[in-house]
Structures are given as C-alpha cells and as structure tokens.
Amino acid sequence: MKIVNLKNLRVGDVILETGIRKIASATDDGRYGHASIALGRLIKMETGVEKGAVIAPFDAEIFSMGSDTIIGSKYDHEVLVRRPKK
C-alpha cells in the first residue's frame, strides 16, 4: 500500500498512477496509465473515456504514521507525483 500525502500536494502537481495497460503502453516508459492534476489539496481534475474531463475530490482518508497525522489516499498500485519546476 502506498500513501500519497494530500496535505503536501500543490496546485499543478501531476499524479501519475499505474493502471490501464493499453494506455500505459503508449507512454514513454510504458508504466503509468492514468494521470490527474491537483487543483488543490483535496481536489483533482482527470479525464476518462466515459465521463470526459471531471473535477473530483481525492478519495481522502486520515492515517496515523508514528506521531504524524496524514491526510492521504491509499493506492494498491504505484503512484508518482511530479511537480513543475519554478
């Protein structure tokens, strides 16, 4: 299980997820088949075949990790967050 700390997300961060193999095979490294863009800490924009572009909340949960409380999202697959350089 991976946990993405939603508290640390910034507007414009791109969240890449493994998943749809047909789409992933068309990307440079063939690894990530889904992407969403953070519009805020708990809001994302993504597109899909069925719904088109949608603005939706992250599936947020609260986790306790040691002494830290983390607002996050559980993923059973690989996730990578990319941030544009300033």
mmCIF file with all atom_site columns, C-alpha atoms in Angstrom:
data_model
loop_
_atom_site.group_PDB
_atom_site.id
_atom_site.type_symbol
_atom_site.label_atom_id
_atom_site.label_alt_id
_atom_site.label_comp_id
_atom_site.label_asym_id
_atom_site.label_entity_id
_atom_site.label_seq_id
_atom_site.pdbx_PDB_ins_code
_atom_site.Cartn_x
_atom_site.Cartn_y
_atom_site.Cartn_z
_atom_site.occupancy
_atom_site.B_iso_or_equiv
_atom_site.pdbx_formal_charge
_atom_site.auth_seq_id
_atom_site.auth_comp_id
_atom_site.auth_asym_id
_atom_site.auth_atom_id
_atom_site.pdbx_PDB_model_num
ATOM 1  C CA . MET A 1 1  ? 0.000   0.000  0.000   1.00 0.00 ? 1  MET A CA 1
ATOM 2  C CA . LYS A 1 2  ? 1.311   3.439  -0.970  1.00 0.00 ? 2  LYS A CA 1
ATOM 3  C CA . ILE A 1 3  ? 0.054   6.587  0.725   1.00 0.00 ? 3  ILE A CA 1
ATOM 4  C CA . VAL A 1 4  ? 0.093   9.909  -1.080  1.00 0.00 ? 4  VAL A CA 1
ATOM 5  C CA . ASN A 1 5  ? 0.130   12.710 1.480   1.00 0.00 ? 5  ASN A CA 1
ATOM 6  C CA . LEU A 1 6  ? -2.543  15.029 0.131   1.00 0.00 ? 6  LEU A CA 1
ATOM 7  C CA . LYS A 1 7  ? -1.531  17.725 2.614   1.00 0.00 ? 7  LYS A CA 1
ATOM 8  C CA . ASN A 1 8  ? 1.709   18.210 0.658   1.00 0.00 ? 8  ASN A CA 1
ATOM 9  C CA . LEU A 1 9  ? 0.131   18.485 -2.786  1.00 0.00 ? 9  LEU A CA 1
ATOM 10 C CA . ARG A 1 10 ? 0.362   21.827 -4.575  1.00 0.00 ? 10 ARG A CA 1
ATOM 11 C CA . VAL A 1 11 ? -1.808  23.219 -7.335  1.00 0.00 ? 11 VAL A CA 1
ATOM 12 C CA . GLY A 1 12 ? -0.432  21.929 -10.639 1.00 0.00 ? 12 GLY A CA 1
ATOM 13 C CA . ASP A 1 13 ? 1.106   18.721 -9.256  1.00 0.00 ? 13 ASP A CA 1
ATOM 14 C CA . VAL A 1 14 ? 0.584   15.804 -11.620 1.00 0.00 ? 14 VAL A CA 1
ATOM 15 C CA . ILE A 1 15 ? -0.322  12.460 -10.020 1.00 0.00 ? 15 ILE A CA 1
ATOM 16 C CA . LEU A 1 16 ? 0.604   9.500  -12.202 1.00 0.00 ? 16 LEU A CA 1
ATOM 17 C CA . GLU A 1 17 ? -0.799  6.064  -11.435 1.00 0.00 ? 17 GLU A CA 1
ATOM 18 C CA . THR A 1 18 ? -0.121  2.649  -12.872 1.00 0.00 ? 18 THR A CA 1
ATOM 19 C CA . GLY A 1 19 ? -3.227  1.003  -14.153 1.00 0.00 ? 19 GLY A CA 1
ATOM 20 C CA . ILE A 1 20 ? -4.679  0.839  -17.628 1.00 0.00 ? 20 ILE A CA 1
ATOM 21 C CA . ARG A 1 21 ? -2.062  -1.155 -19.556 1.00 0.00 ? 21 ARG A CA 1
ATOM 22 C CA . LYS A 1 22 ? -3.327  -0.218 -23.014 1.00 0.00 ? 22 LYS A CA 1
ATOM 23 C CA . ILE A 1 23 ? -2.804  3.482  -22.270 1.00 0.00 ? 23 ILE A CA 1
ATOM 24 C CA . ALA A 1 24 ? 0.444   2.924  -20.353 1.00 0.00 ? 24 ALA A CA 1
ATOM 25 C CA . SER A 1 25 ? 1.964   1.073  -23.303 1.00 0.00 ? 25 SER A CA 1
ATOM 26 C CA . ALA A 1 26 ? 1.574   4.244  -25.392 1.00 0.00 ? 26 ALA A CA 1
ATOM 27 C CA . THR A 1 27 ? 3.605   6.377  -22.953 1.00 0.00 ? 27 THR A CA 1
ATOM 28 C CA . ASP A 1 28 ? 7.376   6.859  -22.966 1.00 0.00 ? 28 ASP A CA 1
ATOM 29 C CA . ASP A 1 29 ? 8.225   4.295  -20.315 1.00 0.00 ? 29 ASP A CA 1
ATOM 30 C CA . GLY A 1 30 ? 5.047   2.207  -20.522 1.00 0.00 ? 30 GLY A CA 1
ATOM 31 C CA . ARG A 1 31 ? 4.465   2.415  -16.790 1.00 0.00 ? 31 ARG A CA 1
ATOM 32 C CA . TYR A 1 32 ? 1.711   4.937  -15.994 1.00 0.00 ? 32 TYR A CA 1
ATOM 33 C CA . GLY A 1 33 ? -1.762  4.676  -17.490 1.00 0.00 ? 33 GLY A CA 1
ATOM 34 C CA . HIS A 1 34 ? -3.612  7.384  -15.560 1.00 0.00 ? 34 HIS A CA 1
ATOM 35 C CA . ALA A 1 35 ? -2.859  10.995 -14.688 1.00 0.00 ? 35 ALA A CA 1
ATOM 36 C CA . SER A 1 36 ? -4.686  13.654 -12.729 1.00 0.00 ? 36 SER A CA 1
ATOM 37 C CA . ILE A 1 37 ? -3.807  17.256 -11.895 1.00 0.00 ? 37 ILE A CA 1
ATOM 38 C CA . ALA A 1 38 ? -4.110  18.677 -8.389  1.00 0.00 ? 38 ALA A CA 1
ATOM 39 C CA . LEU A 1 39 ? -6.315  21.762 -8.343  1.00 0.00 ? 39 LEU A CA 1
ATOM 40 C CA . GLY A 1 40 ? -5.948  21.992 -4.582  1.00 0.00 ? 40 GLY A CA 1
ATOM 41 C CA . ARG A 1 41 ? -5.011  19.743 -1.710  1.00 0.00 ? 41 ARG A CA 1
ATOM 42 C CA . LEU A 1 42 ? -8.137  17.651 -1.951  1.00 0.00 ? 42 LEU A CA 1
ATOM 43 C CA . ILE A 1 43 ? -9.434  18.384 -5.471  1.00 0.00 ? 43 ILE A CA 1
ATOM 44 C CA . LYS A 1 44 ? -8.232  16.891 -8.753  1.00 0.00 ? 44 LYS A CA 1
ATOM 45 C CA . MET A 1 45 ? -9.080  17.078 -12.424 1.00 0.00 ? 45 MET A CA 1
ATOM 46 C CA . GLU A 1 46 ? -8.955  13.964 -14.559 1.00 0.00 ? 46 GLU A CA 1
ATOM 47 C CA . THR A 1 47 ? -10.338 12.682 -17.805 1.00 0.00 ? 47 THR A CA 1
ATOM 48 C CA . GLY A 1 48 ? -11.929 9.404  -18.663 1.00 0.00 ? 48 GLY A CA 1
ATOM 49 C CA . VAL A 1 49 ? -13.422 7.668  -21.643 1.00 0.00 ? 49 VAL A CA 1
ATOM 50 C CA . GLU A 1 50 ? -16.898 7.525  -20.138 1.00 0.00 ? 50 GLU A CA 1
ATOM 51 C CA . LYS A 1 51 ? -17.208 10.895 -18.361 1.00 0.00 ? 51 LYS A CA 1
ATOM 52 C CA . GLY A 1 52 ? -14.774 13.181 -20.180 1.00 0.00 ? 52 GLY A CA 1
ATOM 53 C CA . ALA A 1 53 ? -12.990 15.781 -18.031 1.00 0.00 ? 53 ALA A CA 1
ATOM 54 C CA . VAL A 1 54 ? -14.224 15.936 -14.442 1.00 0.00 ? 54 VAL A CA 1
ATOM 55 C CA . ILE A 1 55 ? -13.297 17.779 -11.282 1.00 0.00 ? 55 ILE A CA 1
ATOM 56 C CA . ALA A 1 56 ? -13.499 15.445 -8.313  1.00 0.00 ? 56 ALA A CA 1
ATOM 57 C CA . PRO A 1 57 ? -12.317 15.114 -4.730  1.00 0.00 ? 57 PRO A CA 1
ATOM 58 C CA . PHE A 1 58 ? -9.463  12.767 -3.903  1.00 0.00 ? 58 PHE A CA 1
ATOM 59 C CA . ASP A 1 59 ? -10.607 9.696  -2.004  1.00 0.00 ? 59 ASP A CA 1
ATOM 60 C CA . ALA A 1 60 ? -9.147  11.071 1.212   1.00 0.00 ? 60 ALA A CA 1
ATOM 61 C CA . GLU A 1 61 ? -8.598  9.138  4.410   1.00 0.00 ? 61 GLU A CA 1
ATOM 62 C CA . ILE A 1 62 ? -6.813  10.064 7.625   1.00 0.00 ? 62 ILE A CA 1
ATOM 63 C CA . PHE A 1 63 ? -3.813  7.950  8.589   1.00 0.00 ? 63 PHE A CA 1
ATOM 64 C CA . SER A 1 64 ? -1.623  7.940  11.657  1.00 0.00 ? 64 SER A CA 1
ATOM 65 C CA . MET A 1 65 ? 2.032   7.293  10.901  1.00 0.00 ? 65 MET A CA 1
ATOM 66 C CA . GLY A 1 66 ? 4.113   7.430  14.045  1.00 0.00 ? 66 GLY A CA 1
ATOM 67 C CA . SER A 1 67 ? 3.476   10.841 15.557  1.00 0.00 ? 67 SER A CA 1
ATOM 68 C CA . ASP A 1 68 ? 2.197   12.320 12.264  1.00 0.00 ? 68 ASP A CA 1
ATOM 69 C CA . THR A 1 69 ? -1.387  12.532 11.142  1.00 0.00 ? 69 THR A CA 1
ATOM 70 C CA . ILE A 1 70 ? -1.565  12.359 7.363   1.00 0.00 ? 70 ILE A CA 1
ATOM 71 C CA . ILE A 1 71 ? -4.434  13.189 5.072   1.00 0.00 ? 71 ILE A CA 1
ATOM 72 C CA . GLY A 1 72 ? -3.855  10.747 2.284   1.00 0.00 ? 72 GLY A CA 1
ATOM 73 C CA . SER A 1 73 ? -5.140  8.360  -0.279  1.00 0.00 ? 73 SER A CA 1
ATOM 74 C CA . LYS A 1 74 ? -4.416  4.629  -0.294  1.00 0.00 ? 74 LYS A CA 1
ATOM 75 C CA . TYR A 1 75 ? -3.190  3.156  -3.541  1.00 0.00 ? 75 TYR A CA 1
ATOM 76 C CA . ASP A 1 76 ? -2.533  -0.530 -4.158  1.00 0.00 ? 76 ASP A CA 1
ATOM 77 C CA . HIS A 1 77 ? -0.570  0.376  -7.267  1.00 0.00 ? 77 HIS A CA 1
ATOM 78 C CA . GLU A 1 78 ? 2.413   2.562  -7.974  1.00 0.00 ? 78 GLU A CA 1
ATOM 79 C CA . VAL A 1 79 ? 1.947   6.333  -7.746  1.00 0.00 ? 79 VAL A CA 1
ATOM 80 C CA . LEU A 1 80 ? 4.317   9.125  -8.728  1.00 0.00 ? 80 LEU A CA 1
ATOM 81 C CA . VAL A 1 81 ? 3.765   12.825 -8.034  1.00 0.00 ? 81 VAL A CA 1
ATOM 82 C CA . ARG A 1 82 ? 5.537   15.234 -10.386 1.00 0.00 ? 82 ARG A CA 1
ATOM 83 C CA . ARG A 1 83 ? 5.849   18.942 -9.693  1.00 0.00 ? 83 ARG A CA 1
ATOM 84 C CA . PRO A 1 84 ? 6.688   21.568 -12.322 1.00 0.00 ? 84 PRO A CA 1
ATOM 85 C CA . LYS A 1 85 ? 9.995   23.371 -11.773 1.00 0.00 ? 85 LYS A CA 1
ATOM 86 C CA . LYS A 1 86 ? 9.745   27.050 -10.946 1.00 0.00 ? 86 LYS A CA 1
#
